[in-house]
PDB file of C-alpha atoms in Angstrom:
ATOM      1  CA  MET A   1     -25.409  -5.533 -40.515  1.00  0.00           C
ATOM      2  CA  ARG A   2     -23.300  -5.101 -37.407  1.00  0.00           C
ATOM      3  CA  SER A   3     -23.537  -7.606 -34.600  1.00  0.00           C
ATOM      4  CA  ALA A   4     -23.817  -5.930 -31.220  1.00  0.00           C
ATOM      5  CA  LEU A   5     -23.259  -9.052 -29.123  1.00  0.00           C
ATOM      6  CA  SER A   6     -19.650  -9.751 -28.184  1.00  0.00           C
ATOM      7  CA  ALA A   7     -18.299 -13.106 -27.089  1.00  0.00           C
ATOM      8  CA  PHE A   8     -19.568 -14.092 -23.677  1.00  0.00           C
ATOM      9  CA  THR A   9     -17.016 -14.848 -20.961  1.00  0.00           C
ATOM     10  CA  PRO A  10     -18.277 -17.695 -18.745  1.00  0.00           C
ATOM     11  CA  LEU A  11     -16.403 -16.388 -15.681  1.00  0.00           C
ATOM     12  CA  ASN A  12     -18.606 -13.314 -15.409  1.00  0.00           C
ATOM     13  CA  LEU A  13     -21.899 -15.199 -15.728  1.00  0.00           C
ATOM     14  CA  PRO A  14     -22.737 -15.356 -11.984  1.00  0.00           C
ATOM     15  CA  ILE A  15     -21.920 -11.670 -11.563  1.00  0.00           C
ATOM     16  CA  SER A  16     -23.964 -10.699 -14.615  1.00  0.00           C
ATOM     17  CA  ILE A  17     -26.983 -12.674 -13.432  1.00  0.00           C
ATOM     18  CA  ALA A  18     -26.645 -11.200  -9.945  1.00  0.00           C
ATOM     19  CA  ILE A  19     -26.597  -7.645 -11.300  1.00  0.00           C
ATOM     20  CA  ALA A  20     -29.714  -8.207 -13.434  1.00  0.00           C
ATOM     21  CA  ALA A  21     -31.514  -9.992 -10.590  1.00  0.00           C
ATOM     22  CA  LEU A  22     -30.620  -7.204  -8.160  1.00  0.00           C
ATOM     23  CA  TRP A  23     -32.034  -4.615 -10.560  1.00  0.00           C
ATOM     24  CA  ILE A  24     -35.353  -6.464 -10.828  1.00  0.00           C
ATOM     25  CA  LEU A  25     -35.465  -6.938  -7.049  1.00  0.00           C
ATOM     26  CA  LEU A  26     -34.876  -3.232  -6.421  1.00  0.00           C
ATOM     27  CA  ILE A  27     -37.607  -2.236  -8.860  1.00  0.00           C
ATOM     28  CA  GLY A  28     -40.027  -4.658  -7.230  1.00  0.00           C
ATOM     29  CA  LEU A  29     -39.227  -3.391  -3.743  1.00  0.00           C
ATOM     30  CA  LEU A  30     -39.535   0.226  -4.862  1.00  0.00           C
ATOM     31  CA  ALA A  31     -42.926  -0.433  -6.431  1.00  0.00           C
ATOM     32  CA  GLU A  32     -44.249  -2.384  -3.462  1.00  0.00           C
ATOM     33  CA  GLY A  33     -42.958   0.256  -1.065  1.00  0.00           C
ATOM     34  CA  ALA A  34     -44.693   2.978  -3.046  1.00  0.00           C
ATOM     35  CA  TYR A  35     -47.917   0.982  -2.966  1.00  0.00           C
ATOM     36  CA  ARG A  36     -47.818   0.290   0.762  1.00  0.00           C
ATOM     37  CA  TYR A  37     -46.365   3.486   2.183  1.00  0.00           C
ATOM     38  CA  THR A  38     -47.335   6.306  -0.180  1.00  0.00           C
ATOM     39  CA  GLN A  39     -50.488   7.637  -1.782  1.00  0.00           C
ATOM     40  CA  ALA A  40     -49.401   6.431  -5.221  1.00  0.00           C
ATOM     41  CA  GLY A  41     -52.246   4.728  -7.050  1.00  0.00           C
ATOM     42  CA  THR A  42     -52.065   1.193  -8.381  1.00  0.00           C
ATOM     43  CA  GLU A  43     -51.559   2.374 -11.949  1.00  0.00           C
ATOM     44  CA  ILE A  44     -48.584   4.550 -10.935  1.00  0.00           C
ATOM     45  CA  VAL A  45     -47.038   1.590  -9.144  1.00  0.00           C
ATOM     46  CA  ARG A  46     -47.557  -0.574 -12.216  1.00  0.00           C
ATOM     47  CA  LYS A  47     -45.764   1.981 -14.376  1.00  0.00           C
ATOM     48  CA  ILE A  48     -42.814   2.053 -11.969  1.00  0.00           C
ATOM     49  CA  VAL A  49     -42.456  -1.680 -12.580  1.00  0.00           C
ATOM     50  CA  HIS A  50     -43.235  -1.335 -16.290  1.00  0.00           C
ATOM     51  CA  ILE A  51     -40.561   1.289 -16.924  1.00  0.00           C
ATOM     52  CA  GLY A  52     -38.009   0.052 -14.419  1.00  0.00           C
ATOM     53  CA  ALA A  53     -38.111  -3.658 -15.184  1.00  0.00           C
ATOM     54  CA  GLY A  54     -37.984  -3.258 -18.948  1.00  0.00           C
ATOM     55  CA  ASN A  55     -34.519  -1.748 -18.759  1.00  0.00           C
ATOM     56  CA  VAL A  56     -33.190  -5.157 -17.748  1.00  0.00           C
ATOM     57  CA  ILE A  57     -32.915  -5.822 -21.494  1.00  0.00           C
ATOM     58  CA  LEU A  58     -30.088  -3.282 -21.597  1.00  0.00           C
ATOM     59  CA  LEU A  59     -28.309  -5.078 -18.770  1.00  0.00           C
ATOM     60  CA  ALA A  60     -28.773  -8.402 -20.553  1.00  0.00           C
ATOM     61  CA  TRP A  61     -27.318  -6.865 -23.718  1.00  0.00           C
ATOM     62  CA  LEU A  62     -24.404  -4.989 -22.141  1.00  0.00           C
ATOM     63  CA  LEU A  63     -23.475  -7.828 -19.779  1.00  0.00           C
ATOM     64  CA  ASN A  64     -23.793 -10.439 -22.534  1.00  0.00           C
ATOM     65  CA  ILE A  65     -26.157 -12.566 -20.493  1.00  0.00           C
ATOM     66  CA  PRO A  66     -26.763 -15.836 -22.404  1.00  0.00           C
ATOM     67  CA  ARG A  67     -29.989 -16.619 -24.195  1.00  0.00           C
ATOM     68  CA  TRP A  68     -30.899 -19.493 -21.874  1.00  0.00           C
ATOM     69  CA  VAL A  69     -30.786 -17.207 -18.855  1.00  0.00           C
ATOM     70  CA  GLY A  70     -33.096 -14.642 -20.454  1.00  0.00           C
ATOM     71  CA  VAL A  71     -35.577 -17.242 -21.660  1.00  0.00           C
ATOM     72  CA  SER A  72     -35.573 -19.061 -18.307  1.00  0.00           C
ATOM     73  CA  ALA A  73     -36.184 -15.795 -16.459  1.00  0.00           C
ATOM     74  CA  SER A  74     -39.037 -14.994 -18.849  1.00  0.00           C
ATOM     75  CA  ILE A  75     -40.696 -18.351 -18.158  1.00  0.00           C
ATOM     76  CA  LEU A  76     -40.289 -17.881 -14.401  1.00  0.00           C
ATOM     77  CA  PHE A  77     -41.737 -14.371 -14.336  1.00  0.00           C
ATOM     78  CA  SER A  78     -44.536 -15.350 -16.722  1.00  0.00           C
ATOM     79  CA  ALA A  79     -45.573 -18.066 -14.268  1.00  0.00           C
ATOM     80  CA  ILE A  80     -45.355 -15.660 -11.333  1.00  0.00           C
ATOM     81  CA  ALA A  81     -47.440 -13.108 -13.242  1.00  0.00           C
ATOM     82  CA  LEU A  82     -50.180 -15.645 -13.944  1.00  0.00           C
ATOM     83  CA  LEU A  83     -50.160 -16.831 -10.347  1.00  0.00           C
ATOM     84  CA  SER A  84     -50.350 -13.285  -9.023  1.00  0.00           C
ATOM     85  CA  TYR A  85     -53.722 -12.731 -10.697  1.00  0.00           C
ATOM     86  CA  SER A  86     -55.209 -15.246  -8.273  1.00  0.00           C
ATOM     87  CA  ILE A  87     -52.883 -14.889  -5.292  1.00  0.00           C
ATOM     88  CA  PRO A  88     -51.902 -11.402  -4.093  1.00  0.00           C
ATOM     89  CA  ILE A  89     -48.139 -11.991  -4.318  1.00  0.00           C
ATOM     90  CA  LEU A  90     -47.506  -8.336  -5.188  1.00  0.00           C
ATOM     91  CA  PRO A  91     -50.869  -6.587  -4.897  1.00  0.00           C
ATOM     92  CA  GLY A  92     -49.426  -3.250  -5.934  1.00  0.00           C
ATOM     93  CA  ILE A  93     -48.419  -4.637  -9.305  1.00  0.00           C
ATOM     94  CA  ASN A  94     -51.326  -6.936 -10.146  1.00  0.00           C
ATOM     95  CA  GLY A  95     -54.674  -6.284  -8.584  1.00  0.00           C
ATOM     96  CA  VAL A  96     -56.756  -9.439  -8.128  1.00  0.00           C
ATOM     97  CA  GLY A  97     -59.469  -9.607 -10.758  1.00  0.00           C
ATOM     98  CA  ARG A  98     -57.916  -6.986 -12.999  1.00  0.00           C
ATOM     99  CA  LYS A  99     -59.051  -7.695 -16.545  1.00  0.00           C
ATOM    100  CA  SER A 100     -55.619  -7.526 -18.108  1.00  0.00           C
ATOM    101  CA  LEU A 101     -52.809  -9.966 -18.735  1.00  0.00           C
ATOM    102  CA  GLY A 102     -50.366  -7.160 -19.387  1.00  0.00           C
ATOM    103  CA  THR A 103     -47.706  -8.254 -16.896  1.00  0.00           C
ATOM    104  CA  PHE A 104     -47.799 -11.804 -18.244  1.00  0.00           C
ATOM    105  CA  PHE A 105     -47.520 -10.633 -21.855  1.00  0.00           C
ATOM    106  CA  TYR A 106     -44.659  -8.341 -20.872  1.00  0.00           C
ATOM    107  CA  ALA A 107     -42.628 -11.253 -19.485  1.00  0.00           C
ATOM    108  CA  VAL A 108     -43.462 -13.421 -22.500  1.00  0.00           C
ATOM    109  CA  SER A 109     -42.372 -10.739 -24.966  1.00  0.00           C
ATOM    110  CA  ILE A 110     -38.951 -10.479 -23.327  1.00  0.00           C
ATOM    111  CA  GLY A 111     -38.468 -14.241 -23.635  1.00  0.00           C
ATOM    112  CA  VAL A 112     -39.583 -14.309 -27.269  1.00  0.00           C
ATOM    113  CA  LEU A 113     -37.294 -11.451 -28.289  1.00  0.00           C
ATOM    114  CA  VAL A 114     -34.294 -12.790 -26.395  1.00  0.00           C
ATOM    115  CA  ALA A 115     -34.782 -16.227 -27.971  1.00  0.00           C
ATOM    116  CA  TRP A 116     -35.101 -14.664 -31.416  1.00  0.00           C
ATOM    117  CA  PHE A 117     -32.371 -12.033 -31.489  1.00  0.00           C
ATOM    118  CA  TRP A 118     -29.800 -13.566 -29.174  1.00  0.00           C
ATOM    119  CA  THR A 119     -29.784 -16.502 -31.601  1.00  0.00           C
ATOM    120  CA  LEU A 120     -28.989 -14.090 -34.452  1.00  0.00           C
ATOM    121  CA  HIS A 121     -26.403 -12.214 -32.323  1.00  0.00           C
ATOM    122  CA  LEU A 122     -28.413  -9.034 -32.879  1.00  0.00           C
ATOM    123  CA  PRO A 123     -29.672  -8.087 -29.415  1.00  0.00           C
ATOM    124  CA  GLN A 124     -30.173  -4.464 -30.428  1.00  0.00           C
ATOM    125  CA  PHE A 125     -33.489  -5.429 -32.020  1.00  0.00           C
ATOM    126  CA  ALA A 126     -34.710  -7.084 -28.838  1.00  0.00           C
ATOM    127  CA  ALA A 127     -33.708  -3.900 -27.018  1.00  0.00           C
ATOM    128  CA  ILE A 128     -35.652  -1.758 -29.492  1.00  0.00           C
ATOM    129  CA  GLY A 129     -38.796  -3.834 -29.042  1.00  0.00           C
ATOM    130  CA  ILE A 130     -38.684  -3.935 -25.254  1.00  0.00           C
ATOM    131  CA  LEU A 131     -37.626  -0.313 -24.735  1.00  0.00           C
ATOM    132  CA  VAL A 132     -40.284   0.996 -27.125  1.00  0.00           C
ATOM    133  CA  MET A 133     -42.798  -0.742 -24.891  1.00  0.00           C
ATOM    134  CA  THR A 134     -41.024   0.163 -21.661  1.00  0.00           C
ATOM    135  CA  TRP A 135     -40.613   3.874 -22.250  1.00  0.00           C
ATOM    136  CA  GLY A 136     -43.131   4.566 -25.003  1.00  0.00           C
ATOM    137  CA  ASP A 137     -46.170   2.901 -23.484  1.00  0.00           C
ATOM    138  CA  GLY A 138     -45.139   3.700 -19.913  1.00  0.00           C
ATOM    139  CA  LEU A 139     -44.750   7.439 -20.489  1.00  0.00           C
ATOM    140  CA  ALA A 140     -47.760   7.561 -22.826  1.00  0.00           C
ATOM    141  CA  ALA A 141     -49.966   6.209 -20.046  1.00  0.00           C
ATOM    142  CA  LEU A 142     -48.637   8.676 -17.488  1.00  0.00           C
ATOM    143  CA  ILE A 143     -48.858  11.674 -19.827  1.00  0.00           C
ATOM    144  CA  GLY A 144     -52.264  10.640 -21.088  1.00  0.00           C
ATOM    145  CA  GLN A 145     -53.680  10.274 -17.576  1.00  0.00           C
ATOM    146  CA  ARG A 146     -52.181  13.545 -16.356  1.00  0.00           C
ATOM    147  CA  PHE A 147     -52.463  15.813 -19.387  1.00  0.00           C
ATOM    148  CA  GLY A 148     -54.810  14.022 -21.786  1.00  0.00           C
ATOM    149  CA  ARG A 149     -57.511  16.503 -22.744  1.00  0.00           C
ATOM    150  CA  HIS A 150     -58.223  15.482 -26.325  1.00  0.00           C
ATOM    151  CA  THR A 151     -59.646  11.986 -26.379  1.00  0.00           C
ATOM    152  CA  TYR A 152     -60.705   9.420 -28.947  1.00  0.00           C
ATOM    153  CA  THR A 153     -62.214   5.954 -28.668  1.00  0.00           C
ATOM    154  CA  VAL A 154     -60.998   2.732 -30.271  1.00  0.00           C
ATOM    155  CA  TRP A 155     -62.966  -0.492 -29.737  1.00  0.00           C
ATOM    156  CA  GLY A 156     -64.538   0.953 -26.625  1.00  0.00           C
ATOM    157  CA  MET A 157     -61.191   2.048 -25.189  1.00  0.00           C
ATOM    158  CA  LYS A 158     -60.685   5.691 -24.342  1.00  0.00           C
ATOM    159  CA  LYS A 159     -57.368   7.082 -25.552  1.00  0.00           C
ATOM    160  CA  SER A 160     -55.875  10.556 -25.635  1.00  0.00           C
ATOM    161  CA  TRP A 161     -54.021  12.233 -28.476  1.00  0.00           C
ATOM    162  CA  GLU A 162     -51.500  13.513 -25.935  1.00  0.00           C
ATOM    163  CA  GLY A 163     -50.732   9.958 -24.854  1.00  0.00           C
ATOM    164  CA  SER A 164     -50.526   8.667 -28.417  1.00  0.00           C
ATOM    165  CA  LEU A 165     -48.213  11.512 -29.410  1.00  0.00           C
ATOM    166  CA  THR A 166     -45.983  10.671 -26.454  1.00  0.00           C
ATOM    167  CA  MET A 167     -45.931   7.034 -27.556  1.00  0.00           C
ATOM    168  CA  ALA A 168     -44.881   8.021 -31.073  1.00  0.00           C
ATOM    169  CA  LEU A 169     -42.177  10.473 -30.012  1.00  0.00           C
ATOM    170  CA  VAL A 170     -40.619   8.205 -27.399  1.00  0.00           C
ATOM    171  CA  SER A 171     -40.731   5.169 -29.707  1.00  0.00           C
ATOM    172  CA  PHE A 172     -38.986   7.190 -32.393  1.00  0.00           C
ATOM    173  CA  ALA A 173     -36.315   8.479 -29.995  1.00  0.00           C
ATOM    174  CA  VAL A 174     -35.587   5.050 -28.488  1.00  0.00           C
ATOM    175  CA  SER A 175     -35.359   3.339 -31.875  1.00  0.00           C
ATOM    176  CA  LEU A 176     -33.185   6.044 -33.392  1.00  0.00           C
ATOM    177  CA  ALA A 177     -30.780   6.087 -30.438  1.00  0.00           C
ATOM    178  CA  ILE A 178     -30.190   2.330 -30.657  1.00  0.00           C
ATOM    179  CA  LEU A 179     -29.878   2.301 -34.445  1.00  0.00           C
ATOM    180  CA  ILE A 180     -27.393   5.174 -34.401  1.00  0.00           C
ATOM    181  CA  ALA A 181     -25.368   3.407 -31.716  1.00  0.00           C
ATOM    182  CA  THR A 182     -25.232   0.149 -33.679  1.00  0.00           C
ATOM    183  CA  GLN A 183     -25.532   1.181 -37.343  1.00  0.00           C
ATOM    184  CA  GLY A 184     -24.393   4.787 -37.476  1.00  0.00           C
ATOM    185  CA  ASN A 185     -26.306   7.967 -38.185  1.00  0.00           C
ATOM    186  CA  GLY A 186     -27.747   7.436 -41.651  1.00  0.00           C
ATOM    187  CA  TRP A 187     -31.064   8.271 -43.265  1.00  0.00           C
ATOM    188  CA  GLN A 188     -32.042   4.601 -43.040  1.00  0.00           C
ATOM    189  CA  GLY A 189     -32.122   4.742 -39.255  1.00  0.00           C
ATOM    190  CA  TRP A 190     -34.351   7.806 -39.284  1.00  0.00           C
ATOM    191  CA  LEU A 191     -36.789   6.209 -41.722  1.00  0.00           C
ATOM    192  CA  ILE A 192     -36.866   2.930 -39.793  1.00  0.00           C
ATOM    193  CA  SER A 193     -37.437   4.798 -36.528  1.00  0.00           C
ATOM    194  CA  LEU A 194     -40.336   6.753 -38.018  1.00  0.00           C
ATOM    195  CA  THR A 195     -41.894   3.497 -39.200  1.00  0.00           C
ATOM    196  CA  ILE A 196     -41.447   1.880 -35.792  1.00  0.00           C
ATOM    197  CA  ALA A 197     -43.035   4.903 -34.117  1.00  0.00           C
ATOM    198  CA  ALA A 198     -46.094   4.639 -36.371  1.00  0.00           C
ATOM    199  CA  VAL A 199     -46.372   0.860 -35.951  1.00  0.00           C
ATOM    200  CA  ALA A 200     -45.931   0.929 -32.169  1.00  0.00           C
ATOM    201  CA  THR A 201     -48.444   3.754 -31.690  1.00  0.00           C
ATOM    202  CA  THR A 202     -51.028   1.981 -33.850  1.00  0.00           C
ATOM    203  CA  LEU A 203     -50.550  -1.352 -32.076  1.00  0.00           C
ATOM    204  CA  GLU A 204     -50.834   0.312 -28.678  1.00  0.00           C
ATOM    205  CA  ALA A 205     -54.023   2.128 -29.660  1.00  0.00           C
ATOM    206  CA  PHE A 206     -55.797  -0.977 -30.992  1.00  0.00           C
ATOM    207  CA  SER A 207     -54.697  -3.552 -28.405  1.00  0.00           C
ATOM    208  CA  LYS A 208     -57.011  -4.670 -25.592  1.00  0.00           C
ATOM    209  CA  PHE A 209     -56.620  -6.559 -22.310  1.00  0.00           C
ATOM    210  CA  GLY A 210     -52.923  -5.759 -22.021  1.00  0.00           C
ATOM    211  CA  ILE A 211     -51.944  -7.583 -25.213  1.00  0.00           C
ATOM    212  CA  ASP A 212     -50.083  -4.441 -26.337  1.00  0.00           C
ATOM    213  CA  ASN A 213     -47.325  -5.646 -24.007  1.00  0.00           C
ATOM    214  CA  LEU A 214     -46.875  -8.443 -26.533  1.00  0.00           C
ATOM    215  CA  THR A 215     -47.818  -6.871 -29.860  1.00  0.00           C
ATOM    216  CA  VAL A 216     -45.882  -3.618 -29.422  1.00  0.00           C
ATOM    217  CA  PRO A 217     -42.452  -5.047 -28.524  1.00  0.00           C
ATOM    218  CA  ILE A 218     -42.594  -7.944 -30.978  1.00  0.00           C
ATOM    219  CA  GLY A 219     -44.075  -5.800 -33.752  1.00  0.00           C
ATOM    220  CA  SER A 220     -41.548  -3.001 -33.206  1.00  0.00           C
ATOM    221  CA  ALA A 221     -38.596  -5.398 -33.101  1.00  0.00           C
ATOM    222  CA  ALA A 222     -39.793  -7.267 -36.193  1.00  0.00           C
ATOM    223  CA  PHE A 223     -40.199  -4.088 -38.254  1.00  0.00           C
ATOM    224  CA  ALA A 224     -36.815  -2.808 -37.065  1.00  0.00           C
ATOM    225  CA  PHE A 225     -35.138  -6.074 -38.015  1.00  0.00           C
ATOM    226  CA  PHE A 226     -36.726  -6.625 -41.418  1.00  0.00           C
ATOM    227  CA  LEU A 227     -36.313  -3.001 -42.496  1.00  0.00           C
ATOM    228  CA  SER A 228     -32.693  -3.089 -41.360  1.00  0.00           C
ATOM    229  CA  GLN A 229     -32.184  -6.231 -43.428  1.00  0.00           C
ATOM    230  CA  LEU A 230     -33.702  -4.408 -46.392  1.00  0.00           C
ATOM    231  CA  PHE A 231     -31.555  -1.277 -46.076  1.00  0.00           C
ATOM    232  CA  TRP A 232     -28.301  -2.620 -44.623  1.00  0.00           C
ATOM    233  CA  GLY A 233     -28.364  -6.319 -45.453  1.00  0.00           C
TER     234      GLY A 233
END
């Protein structure tokens, strides 16, 4: 299996960290500005952060940011997320009293996947897990809320087939794009991507209280990794 993580050059570490930090800062400011100065609802603002912030995994991958930086950032943002449920640090992102730990789980999942796959020098699998959650779940929520007309209920949660279909299609596209970029365009990548799409959509449908932000990325990355080991070694 190809390694997609090149040797890190210590001299570019401060610049790499600054670029990633600036990206997160811009997303946060954009979301908070939308919350304060537009008619965008809280859920729309949350999805701006959800989709925007998740792409930091690509920056971490492309800039070869070290594992310790990613894990440390995950711990920091996990703590901030927990604190923000009690203190309105960013009210547009976490409403006080909201019965979901989604933002916290999101930060934790990034740390877990960076710790796991940076150690193996296979960051593409961390990227698959995070981007399936970032784009799949983010767009599924927006499409489901806007166009969801055919609904179903799982454990008391109302879902839409339109949203679930979006989750499956986007998860498949994200996984396939990364696997083609790192492994080449073979039938294995298509089969793995179909499996990831099914797994991610199922996990998203059955997860409550925001835990899909943990189960979807870790589950997607794990299936991608183990199936890749099976097919490519």
